[in-house]
mmCIF file of N, CA and C in Angstrom:
data_model
loop_
_atom_site.group_PDB
_atom_site.id
_atom_site.type_symbol
_atom_site.label_atom_id
_atom_site.label_comp_id
_atom_site.label_asym_id
_atom_site.label_seq_id
_atom_site.Cartn_x
_atom_site.Cartn_y
_atom_site.Cartn_z
ATOM 1 N N MET A 326 0.629 -1.050 0.250
ATOM 2 C CA MET A 326 -0.280 -0.109 0.188
ATOM 3 C C MET A 326 0.953 0.785 -0.208
ATOM 4 N N LYS A 327 0.486 2.684 -0.559
ATOM 5 C CA LYS A 327 1.302 3.233 -0.945
ATOM 6 C C LYS A 327 0.825 4.165 0.510
ATOM 7 N N TRP A 328 1.111 5.168 1.119
ATOM 8 C CA TRP A 328 1.383 5.728 2.406
ATOM 9 C C TRP A 328 1.847 7.566 1.850
ATOM 10 N N VAL A 329 0.519 8.099 1.645
ATOM 11 C CA VAL A 329 1.428 10.056 0.941
ATOM 12 C C VAL A 329 1.119 10.732 2.379
ATOM 13 N N THR A 330 1.914 11.913 2.545
ATOM 14 C CA THR A 330 1.861 13.005 3.205
ATOM 15 C C THR A 330 3.011 13.697 2.731
ATOM 16 N N ARG A 331 3.072 14.530 3.472
ATOM 17 C CA ARG A 331 3.542 16.258 3.344
ATOM 18 C C ARG A 331 4.882 15.788 3.032
ATOM 19 N N GLU A 332 5.729 17.072 2.554
ATOM 20 C CA GLU A 332 6.949 16.137 2.101
ATOM 21 C C GLU A 332 7.914 17.507 3.485
ATOM 22 N N ARG A 333 8.866 17.539 3.870
ATOM 23 C CA ARG A 333 9.449 18.146 4.853
ATOM 24 C C ARG A 333 9.565 17.479 6.000
ATOM 25 N N ALA A 334 9.073 16.020 5.996
ATOM 26 C CA ALA A 334 9.042 15.677 7.247
ATOM 27 C C ALA A 334 9.522 16.093 8.793
ATOM 28 N N LYS A 335 8.490 16.107 9.474
ATOM 29 C CA LYS A 335 9.227 16.441 10.991
ATOM 30 C C LYS A 335 9.195 14.865 11.378
ATOM 31 N N VAL A 336 9.495 15.263 12.853
ATOM 32 C CA VAL A 336 9.365 13.845 14.499
ATOM 33 C C VAL A 336 8.296 13.113 13.844
ATOM 34 N N ASP A 337 6.537 13.556 13.730
ATOM 35 C CA ASP A 337 5.749 12.699 14.060
ATOM 36 C C ASP A 337 5.513 12.365 12.874
ATOM 37 N N ARG A 338 6.074 12.868 11.174
ATOM 38 C CA ARG A 338 5.826 12.474 10.129
ATOM 39 C C ARG A 338 6.854 10.888 9.746
ATOM 40 N N ILE A 339 8.045 11.185 10.859
ATOM 41 C CA ILE A 339 8.969 10.105 10.304
ATOM 42 C C ILE A 339 8.732 9.065 11.274
ATOM 43 N N ALA A 340 8.290 9.438 12.706
ATOM 44 C CA ALA A 340 7.526 8.163 13.535
ATOM 45 C C ALA A 340 6.582 6.993 13.417
ATOM 46 N N CYS A 341 5.419 7.771 12.900
ATOM 47 C CA CYS A 341 4.346 7.153 12.037
ATOM 48 C C CYS A 341 4.618 6.015 10.006
ATOM 49 N N PRO A 342 5.204 6.630 9.625
ATOM 50 C CA PRO A 342 6.030 5.616 8.806
ATOM 51 C C PRO A 342 6.393 4.258 9.212
ATOM 52 N N TRP A 343 7.629 4.758 10.392
ATOM 53 C CA TRP A 343 8.231 3.790 10.820
ATOM 54 C C TRP A 343 7.602 2.829 11.407
ATOM 55 N N LEU A 344 6.397 3.367 12.240
ATOM 56 C CA LEU A 344 5.394 2.328 13.335
ATOM 57 C C LEU A 344 4.967 1.839 12.012
ATOM 58 N N ILE A 345 4.217 1.636 10.662
ATOM 59 C CA ILE A 345 3.478 1.808 10.005
ATOM 60 C C ILE A 345 3.936 0.763 9.542
ATOM 61 N N LYS A 346 5.626 0.887 8.689
ATOM 62 C CA LYS A 346 6.342 -0.493 8.196
ATOM 63 C C LYS A 346 6.734 -0.955 9.597
ATOM 64 N N ASN A 347 7.059 -1.385 10.814
ATOM 65 C CA ASN A 347 7.564 -2.316 11.396
ATOM 66 C C ASN A 347 5.840 -3.106 12.020
ATOM 67 N N PHE A 348 5.187 -2.453 11.708
ATOM 68 C CA PHE A 348 4.256 -3.200 12.996
ATOM 69 C C PHE A 348 2.851 -3.159 11.820
ATOM 70 N N VAL A 349 2.018 -2.617 10.808
ATOM 71 C CA VAL A 349 1.395 -3.079 10.821
ATOM 72 C C VAL A 349 1.323 -3.479 8.782
ATOM 73 N N ASP A 350 2.582 -2.781 8.449
ATOM 74 C CA ASP A 350 2.455 -3.170 6.454
ATOM 75 C C ASP A 350 3.530 -2.721 6.199
ATOM 76 N N LYS A 351 4.726 -4.434 6.079
ATOM 77 C CA LYS A 351 6.116 -4.415 5.787
ATOM 78 C C LYS A 351 6.353 -4.095 4.331
ATOM 79 N N ASP A 352 5.197 -4.060 4.170
ATOM 80 C CA ASP A 352 5.386 -3.789 2.333
ATOM 81 C C ASP A 352 4.974 -2.144 1.936
ATOM 82 N N ALA A 353 4.635 -1.706 2.858
ATOM 83 C CA ALA A 353 4.657 -0.320 2.626
ATOM 84 C C ALA A 353 5.638 0.974 1.971
ATOM 85 N N GLU A 354 4.563 1.846 1.485
ATOM 86 C CA GLU A 354 5.745 2.377 0.404
ATOM 87 C C GLU A 354 5.840 4.383 0.882
ATOM 88 N N PHE A 355 6.234 4.669 1.075
ATOM 89 C CA PHE A 355 5.812 6.487 1.486
ATOM 90 C C PHE A 355 6.205 7.568 0.495
ATOM 91 N N LEU A 356 5.381 7.658 0.631
ATOM 92 C CA LEU A 356 5.614 9.434 -0.992
ATOM 93 C C LEU A 356 5.402 10.437 0.145
ATOM 94 N N PHE A 357 6.562 11.234 0.196
ATOM 95 C CA PHE A 357 6.847 12.826 0.700
ATOM 96 C C PHE A 357 5.972 13.512 -0.199
ATOM 97 N N VAL A 358 5.710 14.825 -0.953
ATOM 98 C CA VAL A 358 5.163 15.686 -1.527
ATOM 99 C C VAL A 358 4.966 16.699 -1.202
ATOM 100 N N LYS A 359 5.101 17.819 -1.870
ATOM 101 C CA LYS A 359 4.480 18.589 -1.842
ATOM 102 C C LYS A 359 2.988 18.449 -1.311
ATOM 103 N N PRO A 360 2.792 20.082 -0.072
ATOM 104 C CA PRO A 360 1.434 20.157 0.503
ATOM 105 C C PRO A 360 0.375 20.108 -0.718
ATOM 106 N N GLU A 361 0.394 20.883 -1.501
ATOM 107 C CA GLU A 361 -0.900 21.096 -2.528
ATOM 108 C C GLU A 361 -1.133 20.211 -3.670
ATOM 109 N N LYS A 362 0.077 19.023 -3.526
ATOM 110 C CA LYS A 362 0.009 17.833 -4.125
ATOM 111 C C LYS A 362 -0.189 16.417 -3.983
ATOM 112 N N VAL A 363 -0.825 16.788 -2.224
ATOM 113 C CA VAL A 363 -1.484 15.682 -1.694
ATOM 114 C C VAL A 363 -2.650 14.851 -2.156
ATOM 115 N N LEU A 364 -3.319 15.581 -2.566
ATOM 116 C CA LEU A 364 -4.927 14.835 -2.931
ATOM 117 C C LEU A 364 -4.220 14.034 -4.121
ATOM 118 N N GLU A 365 -3.800 14.847 -5.185
ATOM 119 C CA GLU A 365 -3.723 14.677 -6.556
ATOM 120 C C GLU A 365 -2.834 13.475 -6.464
ATOM 121 N N VAL A 366 -1.773 13.131 -5.477
ATOM 122 C CA VAL A 366 -1.057 11.487 -5.978
ATOM 123 C C VAL A 366 -1.667 10.873 -5.022
ATOM 124 N N ALA A 367 -2.259 11.539 -4.080
ATOM 125 C CA ALA A 367 -3.339 9.726 -3.665
ATOM 126 C C ALA A 367 -4.099 9.658 -4.017
#
């Protein structure tokens, strides 16, 4: 599954992908995009 969030990740947006990758979805793919592109990419 692809997960999309805004670029320039801060601590909260770094911790969540780590938790997802390690405990929820081992095959997760994360995309960090410009805020105005999140809905377009999702």
